[in-house]
mmCIF file of N, CA, C and O in Angstrom:
data_model
loop_
_atom_site.group_PDB
_atom_site.id
_atom_site.type_symbol
_atom_site.label_atom_id
_atom_site.label_comp_id
_atom_site.label_asym_id
_atom_site.label_seq_id
_atom_site.Cartn_x
_atom_site.Cartn_y
_atom_site.Cartn_z
ATOM 1 N N MET A 1 0.747 -1.103 0.051
ATOM 2 C CA MET A 1 0.305 -0.195 0.005
ATOM 3 C C MET A 1 0.579 1.297 -0.368
ATOM 4 O O MET A 1 1.701 1.197 0.828
ATOM 5 N N VAL A 2 0.360 2.269 -0.430
ATOM 6 C CA VAL A 2 1.143 3.737 -0.797
ATOM 7 C C VAL A 2 1.285 4.237 -0.075
ATOM 8 O O VAL A 2 -0.568 4.920 0.349
ATOM 9 N N ALA A 3 1.436 4.727 0.861
ATOM 10 C CA ALA A 3 1.101 6.079 1.796
ATOM 11 C C ALA A 3 0.586 7.112 1.228
ATOM 12 O O ALA A 3 1.100 8.170 -0.185
ATOM 13 N N LYS A 4 -0.455 8.239 1.809
ATOM 14 C CA LYS A 4 -0.929 9.636 1.026
ATOM 15 C C LYS A 4 0.323 10.333 0.357
ATOM 16 O O LYS A 4 -0.146 11.089 -0.391
ATOM 17 N N GLU A 5 0.999 10.506 1.450
ATOM 18 C CA GLU A 5 2.316 11.311 1.027
ATOM 19 C C GLU A 5 3.222 11.138 -0.203
ATOM 20 O O GLU A 5 3.635 11.536 -0.863
ATOM 21 N N ASP A 6 2.949 9.854 -0.676
ATOM 22 C CA ASP A 6 3.587 9.374 -1.573
ATOM 23 C C ASP A 6 2.854 9.333 -3.334
ATOM 24 O O ASP A 6 3.342 8.326 -4.004
ATOM 25 N N ARG A 7 1.250 10.319 -3.248
ATOM 26 C CA ARG A 7 0.419 9.605 -4.427
ATOM 27 C C ARG A 7 0.765 11.191 -5.085
ATOM 28 O O ARG A 7 0.397 12.441 -3.759
ATOM 29 N N GLY A 8 0.375 11.634 -6.076
ATOM 30 C CA GLY A 8 -0.265 12.873 -6.255
ATOM 31 C C GLY A 8 1.113 13.780 -6.496
ATOM 32 O O GLY A 8 2.266 13.711 -6.655
ATOM 33 N N PHE A 9 -0.056 15.229 -7.058
ATOM 34 C CA PHE A 9 0.558 16.338 -7.519
ATOM 35 C C PHE A 9 1.991 17.295 -6.305
ATOM 36 O O PHE A 9 3.034 17.580 -6.692
ATOM 37 N N ALA A 10 1.181 16.417 -4.920
ATOM 38 C CA ALA A 10 2.112 17.161 -3.807
ATOM 39 C C ALA A 10 3.848 16.255 -3.309
ATOM 40 O O ALA A 10 4.601 16.803 -3.258
ATOM 41 N N SER A 11 3.066 15.087 -3.821
ATOM 42 C CA SER A 11 4.864 13.957 -3.889
ATOM 43 C C SER A 11 5.890 14.848 -4.849
ATOM 44 O O SER A 11 6.945 14.047 -5.005
ATOM 45 N N MET A 12 5.247 15.062 -6.187
ATOM 46 C CA MET A 12 6.178 15.251 -7.379
ATOM 47 C C MET A 12 7.559 16.202 -6.279
ATOM 48 O O MET A 12 7.387 16.937 -6.071
ATOM 49 N N ASP A 13 8.072 16.353 -7.457
ATOM 50 C CA ASP A 13 9.536 17.082 -7.331
ATOM 51 C C ASP A 13 9.349 18.667 -7.438
ATOM 52 O O ASP A 13 8.270 19.012 -8.486
ATOM 53 N N ARG A 14 10.016 19.387 -6.572
ATOM 54 C CA ARG A 14 9.326 20.850 -7.345
ATOM 55 C C ARG A 14 9.229 21.466 -8.215
ATOM 56 O O ARG A 14 8.253 22.097 -8.865
ATOM 57 N N SER A 15 10.274 21.209 -9.159
ATOM 58 C CA SER A 15 10.410 21.436 -10.207
ATOM 59 C C SER A 15 9.866 20.755 -11.611
ATOM 60 O O SER A 15 9.381 21.761 -12.226
ATOM 61 N N LYS A 16 9.147 19.655 -11.058
ATOM 62 C CA LYS A 16 8.355 19.105 -11.703
ATOM 63 C C LYS A 16 6.905 20.076 -11.677
ATOM 64 O O LYS A 16 5.852 19.721 -12.865
ATOM 65 N N GLN A 17 6.119 20.220 -10.396
ATOM 66 C CA GLN A 17 5.023 20.908 -10.277
ATOM 67 C C GLN A 17 5.074 21.949 -10.964
ATOM 68 O O GLN A 17 4.207 22.454 -11.386
ATOM 69 N N ARG A 18 6.184 22.605 -10.493
ATOM 70 C CA ARG A 18 6.561 24.182 -10.921
ATOM 71 C C ARG A 18 6.136 24.235 -12.401
ATOM 72 O O ARG A 18 5.074 25.028 -13.169
ATOM 73 N N ASP A 19 6.245 23.056 -13.398
ATOM 74 C CA ASP A 19 6.530 23.065 -14.951
ATOM 75 C C ASP A 19 5.163 22.921 -15.475
ATOM 76 O O ASP A 19 4.151 23.542 -16.211
ATOM 77 N N ILE A 20 4.355 21.741 -14.375
ATOM 78 C CA ILE A 20 3.037 21.940 -14.761
ATOM 79 C C ILE A 20 2.524 22.757 -14.422
ATOM 80 O O ILE A 20 1.184 23.001 -15.026
ATOM 81 N N ALA A 21 2.201 23.254 -13.523
ATOM 82 C CA ALA A 21 1.738 24.638 -13.220
ATOM 83 C C ALA A 21 1.275 25.678 -14.120
ATOM 84 O O ALA A 21 0.094 25.999 -14.671
ATOM 85 N N SER A 22 2.623 25.829 -14.856
ATOM 86 C CA SER A 22 2.928 26.721 -15.555
ATOM 87 C C SER A 22 2.237 26.234 -17.063
ATOM 88 O O SER A 22 1.428 27.888 -17.585
ATOM 89 N N LYS A 23 2.053 25.306 -16.745
ATOM 90 C CA LYS A 23 1.676 24.719 -18.603
ATOM 91 C C LYS A 23 0.352 25.531 -18.299
ATOM 92 O O LYS A 23 -0.343 25.325 -19.131
ATOM 93 N N GLY A 24 -0.821 24.935 -17.164
ATOM 94 C CA GLY A 24 -1.600 25.203 -17.045
ATOM 95 C C GLY A 24 -2.075 26.641 -17.085
ATOM 96 O O GLY A 24 -3.075 26.797 -17.538
ATOM 97 N N GLY A 25 -1.183 27.316 -16.547
ATOM 98 C CA GLY A 25 -1.786 28.771 -16.314
ATOM 99 C C GLY A 25 -1.165 29.118 -17.886
ATOM 100 O O GLY A 25 -2.324 30.202 -18.568
ATOM 101 N N LYS A 26 -0.335 28.678 -18.601
ATOM 102 C CA LYS A 26 -0.558 29.231 -20.133
ATOM 103 C C LYS A 26 -2.010 28.790 -20.345
ATOM 104 O O LYS A 26 -2.171 29.354 -21.770
ATOM 105 N N ALA A 27 -2.414 27.432 -20.616
ATOM 106 C CA ALA A 27 -3.321 26.412 -21.417
ATOM 107 C C ALA A 27 -4.399 27.973 -21.224
ATOM 108 O O ALA A 27 -5.076 28.120 -22.025
ATOM 109 N N ALA A 28 -4.585 28.270 -20.007
ATOM 110 C CA ALA A 28 -6.011 28.939 -19.360
ATOM 111 C C ALA A 28 -5.624 30.021 -19.893
ATOM 112 O O ALA A 28 -6.867 31.109 -20.755
ATOM 113 N N HIS A 29 -4.720 31.040 -20.077
ATOM 114 C CA HIS A 29 -4.395 32.473 -20.906
ATOM 115 C C HIS A 29 -4.352 32.110 -22.040
ATOM 116 O O HIS A 29 -5.492 33.315 -23.030
ATOM 117 N N GLN A 30 -4.707 31.299 -23.215
ATOM 118 C CA GLN A 30 -4.654 30.697 -24.477
ATOM 119 C C GLN A 30 -6.300 30.564 -24.918
ATOM 120 O O GLN A 30 -6.804 31.464 -25.546
ATOM 121 N N LYS A 31 -6.462 29.730 -23.343
ATOM 122 C CA LYS A 31 -8.148 29.864 -23.854
ATOM 123 C C LYS A 31 -9.048 31.115 -23.450
ATOM 124 O O LYS A 31 -9.998 30.969 -23.787
ATOM 125 N N GLY A 32 -8.091 32.035 -22.983
ATOM 126 C CA GLY A 32 -9.698 33.294 -22.843
ATOM 127 C C GLY A 32 -10.069 32.989 -21.048
ATOM 128 O O GLY A 32 -11.086 33.486 -20.793
ATOM 129 N N THR A 33 -9.661 31.868 -20.044
ATOM 130 C CA THR A 33 -10.351 31.727 -19.537
ATOM 131 C C THR A 33 -9.957 32.210 -17.589
ATOM 132 O O THR A 33 -9.704 31.695 -16.643
ATOM 133 N N ALA A 34 -8.268 32.721 -18.137
ATOM 134 C CA ALA A 34 -7.332 33.094 -17.085
ATOM 135 C C ALA A 34 -8.158 33.870 -16.230
ATOM 136 O O ALA A 34 -8.367 34.822 -16.939
ATOM 137 N N HIS A 35 -7.376 34.038 -15.034
ATOM 138 C CA HIS A 35 -8.255 35.318 -14.478
ATOM 139 C C HIS A 35 -7.020 36.070 -14.193
ATOM 140 O O HIS A 35 -6.072 35.832 -13.806
ATOM 141 N N GLU A 36 -7.568 37.037 -14.923
ATOM 142 C CA GLU A 36 -6.609 38.904 -14.229
ATOM 143 C C GLU A 36 -6.705 38.994 -13.042
ATOM 144 O O GLU A 36 -8.159 39.998 -13.777
ATOM 145 N N TRP A 37 -5.939 39.814 -12.674
ATOM 146 C CA TRP A 37 -6.235 40.518 -11.292
ATOM 147 C C TRP A 37 -5.937 41.916 -11.841
ATOM 148 O O TRP A 37 -5.785 42.701 -12.702
ATOM 149 N N THR A 38 -6.916 42.582 -11.426
ATOM 150 C CA THR A 38 -6.688 44.384 -11.288
ATOM 151 C C THR A 38 -5.968 44.942 -9.911
ATOM 152 O O THR A 38 -6.041 44.136 -9.400
ATOM 153 N N SER A 39 -5.643 46.294 -10.397
ATOM 154 C CA SER A 39 -4.768 46.603 -9.453
ATOM 155 C C SER A 39 -5.951 46.631 -7.898
ATOM 156 O O SER A 39 -5.218 46.703 -6.742
ATOM 157 N N GLU A 40 -7.108 46.836 -8.258
ATOM 158 C CA GLU A 40 -8.098 47.308 -6.868
ATOM 159 C C GLU A 40 -8.128 45.677 -5.978
ATOM 160 O O GLU A 40 -7.660 45.223 -5.224
ATOM 161 N N GLU A 41 -8.380 44.639 -6.892
ATOM 162 C CA GLU A 41 -8.725 43.347 -6.830
ATOM 163 C C GLU A 41 -7.265 42.941 -5.932
ATOM 164 O O GLU A 41 -7.036 41.815 -4.599
ATOM 165 N N ALA A 42 -5.958 42.885 -6.379
ATOM 166 C CA ALA A 42 -4.823 42.766 -5.650
ATOM 167 C C ALA A 42 -4.501 43.467 -4.704
ATOM 168 O O ALA A 42 -3.668 42.823 -3.331
ATOM 169 N N ARG A 43 -5.028 45.037 -4.429
ATOM 170 C CA ARG A 43 -4.855 45.668 -3.365
ATOM 171 C C ARG A 43 -5.066 44.686 -2.256
ATOM 172 O O ARG A 43 -4.717 44.638 -0.875
ATOM 173 N N GLU A 44 -6.427 44.709 -3.039
ATOM 174 C CA GLU A 44 -7.437 44.484 -1.821
ATOM 175 C C GLU A 44 -7.494 42.585 -1.220
ATOM 176 O O GLU A 44 -7.263 41.974 0.649
ATOM 177 N N ALA A 45 -6.586 42.121 -2.168
ATOM 178 C CA ALA A 45 -6.103 40.393 -1.265
ATOM 179 C C ALA A 45 -4.902 40.380 -0.265
ATOM 180 O O ALA A 45 -4.554 40.079 0.151
ATOM 181 N N GLY A 46 -4.099 41.419 -1.329
ATOM 182 C CA GLY A 46 -2.829 42.299 -0.453
ATOM 183 C C GLY A 46 -3.591 42.341 1.687
ATOM 184 O O GLY A 46 -2.487 42.300 1.966
ATOM 185 N N ARG A 47 -4.289 43.451 1.449
ATOM 186 C CA ARG A 47 -4.620 43.790 2.676
ATOM 187 C C ARG A 47 -5.428 42.375 3.188
ATOM 188 O O ARG A 47 -4.888 42.598 4.637
ATOM 189 N N LYS A 48 -6.468 41.477 3.026
ATOM 190 C CA LYS A 48 -6.978 40.501 3.581
ATOM 191 C C LYS A 48 -5.552 39.575 4.379
ATOM 192 O O LYS A 48 -5.024 39.156 5.428
ATOM 193 N N GLY A 49 -4.537 39.385 3.354
ATOM 194 C CA GLY A 49 -3.538 37.987 3.869
ATOM 195 C C GLY A 49 -2.630 38.515 4.681
ATOM 196 O O GLY A 49 -2.266 38.081 5.808
ATOM 197 N N GLY A 50 -2.148 40.252 4.809
ATOM 198 C CA GLY A 50 -1.786 40.828 5.644
ATOM 199 C C GLY A 50 -2.565 40.742 6.898
ATOM 200 O O GLY A 50 -1.866 41.095 7.779
ATOM 201 N N MET A 51 -3.997 41.095 6.728
ATOM 202 C CA MET A 51 -4.951 41.140 8.082
ATOM 203 C C MET A 51 -4.291 39.715 9.212
ATOM 204 O O MET A 51 -4.844 39.572 10.529
ATOM 205 N N ALA A 52 -4.808 38.631 8.101
ATOM 206 C CA ALA A 52 -4.551 37.467 8.228
ATOM 207 C C ALA A 52 -3.039 36.973 8.920
ATOM 208 O O ALA A 52 -3.273 36.344 10.182
ATOM 209 N N SER A 53 -2.197 37.221 8.738
ATOM 210 C CA SER A 53 -0.998 37.241 8.983
ATOM 211 C C SER A 53 -0.774 37.914 10.601
ATOM 212 O O SER A 53 -0.545 37.321 11.159
ATOM 213 N N HIS A 54 -1.182 39.342 10.180
ATOM 214 C CA HIS A 54 -1.258 40.086 11.833
ATOM 215 C C HIS A 54 -1.587 39.014 12.566
ATOM 216 O O HIS A 54 -1.870 38.511 13.707
ATOM 217 N N ARG A 55 -3.332 38.682 12.521
ATOM 218 C CA ARG A 55 -4.188 38.131 13.268
ATOM 219 C C ARG A 55 -3.369 36.613 13.666
ATOM 220 O O ARG A 55 -3.667 36.201 15.303
ATOM 221 N N ARG A 56 -2.776 36.117 12.764
ATOM 222 C CA ARG A 56 -1.974 35.010 13.576
ATOM 223 C C ARG A 56 -1.293 34.760 14.646
ATOM 224 O O ARG A 56 -0.989 34.411 15.934
ATOM 225 N N LYS A 57 -0.112 36.018 13.829
ATOM 226 C CA LYS A 57 0.882 36.542 15.025
ATOM 227 C C LYS A 57 0.473 37.073 16.360
ATOM 228 O O LYS A 57 1.006 36.516 17.478
ATOM 229 N N GLN A 58 -0.926 37.532 16.516
ATOM 230 C CA GLN A 58 -1.368 37.715 18.137
ATOM 231 C C GLN A 58 -1.451 36.985 18.418
ATOM 232 O O GLN A 58 -1.890 36.767 20.142
ATOM 233 N N ASP A 59 -2.512 35.743 17.897
ATOM 234 C CA ASP A 59 -2.702 34.884 18.476
ATOM 235 C C ASP A 59 -1.745 34.025 18.865
ATOM 236 O O ASP A 59 -2.185 33.513 20.041
ATOM 237 N N GLN A 60 -0.754 33.865 18.027
ATOM 238 C CA GLN A 60 0.320 33.191 19.041
ATOM 239 C C GLN A 60 0.756 33.289 19.985
ATOM 240 O O GLN A 60 1.612 32.926 20.731
ATOM 241 N N GLN A 61 1.546 34.911 19.542
ATOM 242 C CA GLN A 61 1.713 35.641 21.105
ATOM 243 C C GLN A 61 0.856 35.021 22.484
ATOM 244 O O GLN A 61 1.398 35.271 23.225
ATOM 245 N N SER A 62 -0.524 35.345 22.276
ATOM 246 C CA SER A 62 -1.082 35.325 23.254
ATOM 247 C C SER A 62 -1.053 33.756 23.824
ATOM 248 O O SER A 62 -1.340 33.393 25.039
ATOM 249 N N SER A 63 -1.094 32.597 23.028
ATOM 250 C CA SER A 63 -1.140 31.528 23.590
ATOM 251 C C SER A 63 0.295 31.220 24.142
ATOM 252 O O SER A 63 0.360 30.412 24.980
ATOM 253 N N ASP A 64 1.402 31.998 23.510
ATOM 254 C CA ASP A 64 2.748 31.368 23.998
ATOM 255 C C ASP A 64 2.631 32.614 25.637
ATOM 256 O O ASP A 64 3.224 31.493 26.389
ATOM 257 N N GLU A 65 2.098 33.466 26.079
ATOM 258 C CA GLU A 65 1.979 34.451 27.053
ATOM 259 C C GLU A 65 1.265 33.256 28.148
ATOM 260 O O GLU A 65 1.255 33.640 29.354
ATOM 261 N N ASN A 66 0.105 32.961 27.962
ATOM 262 C CA ASN A 66 -0.526 31.810 28.510
ATOM 263 C C ASN A 66 0.120 30.960 29.194
ATOM 264 O O ASN A 66 -0.337 30.201 30.050
ATOM 265 N N ALA A 67 0.808 30.021 28.129
ATOM 266 C CA ALA A 67 1.746 29.105 28.366
ATOM 267 C C ALA A 67 2.560 28.972 29.475
ATOM 268 O O ALA A 67 2.601 28.653 30.140
ATOM 269 N N SER A 68 3.074 29.874 29.145
ATOM 270 C CA SER A 68 4.333 30.663 29.841
ATOM 271 C C SER A 68 3.694 31.215 31.888
ATOM 272 O O SER A 68 4.003 30.824 32.703
ATOM 273 N N THR A 69 2.791 31.532 31.578
ATOM 274 C CA THR A 69 1.831 32.035 33.084
ATOM 275 C C THR A 69 1.441 30.588 33.738
ATOM 276 O O THR A 69 1.228 30.684 34.378
ATOM 277 N N ALA A 70 0.788 30.048 32.328
ATOM 278 C CA ALA A 70 -0.073 28.624 33.136
ATOM 279 C C ALA A 70 1.254 28.030 34.007
ATOM 280 O O ALA A 70 1.359 26.635 34.728
ATOM 281 N N SER A 71 2.536 27.886 33.664
ATOM 282 C CA SER A 71 4.047 26.692 33.884
ATOM 283 C C SER A 71 4.370 27.574 35.010
ATOM 284 O O SER A 71 4.984 26.984 35.360
ATOM 285 N N ASN A 72 4.043 28.575 35.393
ATOM 286 C CA ASN A 72 4.548 29.402 36.638
ATOM 287 C C ASN A 72 3.479 29.804 37.463
ATOM 288 O O ASN A 72 2.752 30.993 37.434
ATOM 289 N N PRO A 73 2.954 28.936 38.772
ATOM 290 C CA PRO A 73 1.813 29.385 39.328
ATOM 291 C C PRO A 73 2.077 30.895 40.088
ATOM 292 O O PRO A 73 1.281 31.626 40.434
ATOM 293 N N GLU A 74 3.533 31.318 40.561
ATOM 294 C CA GLU A 74 4.171 32.610 41.363
ATOM 295 C C GLU A 74 3.240 33.677 40.319
ATOM 296 O O GLU A 74 2.817 34.864 40.973
ATOM 297 N N GLN A 75 3.650 33.640 39.017
ATOM 298 C CA GLN A 75 2.820 34.398 37.992
ATOM 299 C C GLN A 75 1.117 34.817 38.077
ATOM 300 O O GLN A 75 0.935 35.887 38.114
ATOM 301 N N MET A 76 0.935 33.961 38.213
ATOM 302 C CA MET A 76 -0.270 34.020 38.457
ATOM 303 C C MET A 76 -1.224 34.434 39.290
ATOM 304 O O MET A 76 -1.902 35.230 39.386
ATOM 305 N N ILE A 77 -0.189 34.188 40.360
ATOM 306 C CA ILE A 77 -0.775 35.296 42.020
ATOM 307 C C ILE A 77 -0.187 36.551 41.657
ATOM 308 O O ILE A 77 -1.503 37.477 42.453
ATOM 309 N N GLY A 78 0.535 36.662 41.210
ATOM 310 C CA GLY A 78 0.806 38.427 41.413
ATOM 311 C C GLY A 78 2.042 38.266 42.642
ATOM 312 O O GLY A 78 2.491 37.944 43.556
ATOM 313 N N SER A 79 3.291 39.613 42.093
ATOM 314 C CA SER A 79 4.471 39.460 42.898
ATOM 315 C C SER A 79 3.604 40.695 44.587
ATOM 316 O O SER A 79 4.428 40.440 45.386
ATOM 317 N N ASP A 80 2.533 41.070 44.101
ATOM 318 C CA ASP A 80 2.521 41.700 45.341
ATOM 319 C C ASP A 80 1.698 41.672 46.443
ATOM 320 O O ASP A 80 1.291 41.169 47.216
ATOM 321 N N SER A 81 1.153 39.513 45.744
ATOM 322 C CA SER A 81 0.579 38.800 46.920
ATOM 323 C C SER A 81 1.087 38.140 47.184
ATOM 324 O O SER A 81 1.191 37.112 48.874
ATOM 325 N N ILE A 82 2.791 37.907 47.589
ATOM 326 C CA ILE A 82 3.866 36.911 47.966
ATOM 327 C C ILE A 82 4.375 37.315 49.486
ATOM 328 O O ILE A 82 5.228 38.338 49.601
ATOM 329 N N PRO A 83 4.191 37.286 50.511
ATOM 330 C CA PRO A 83 4.420 37.321 51.432
ATOM 331 C C PRO A 83 6.080 38.186 52.065
ATOM 332 O O PRO A 83 6.372 37.486 50.998
#
């Protein structure tokens, strides 16, 4: 039996993937069905990607802070309540 990782497009050599994808893009342009980005669409896509990236970084930082607080009980109590 072949593992899922050993099948299909994702398991191919990166240069072979790129070559196949390039051929598909060229064929779509020749056929007239390829999507051509307007500057407004590109701007909006970039804005959304930046917001998602920023949100992931914030989520990761807050989970890191929560993990360090949970691993140190004295931090949870606070330094002003220690006699």
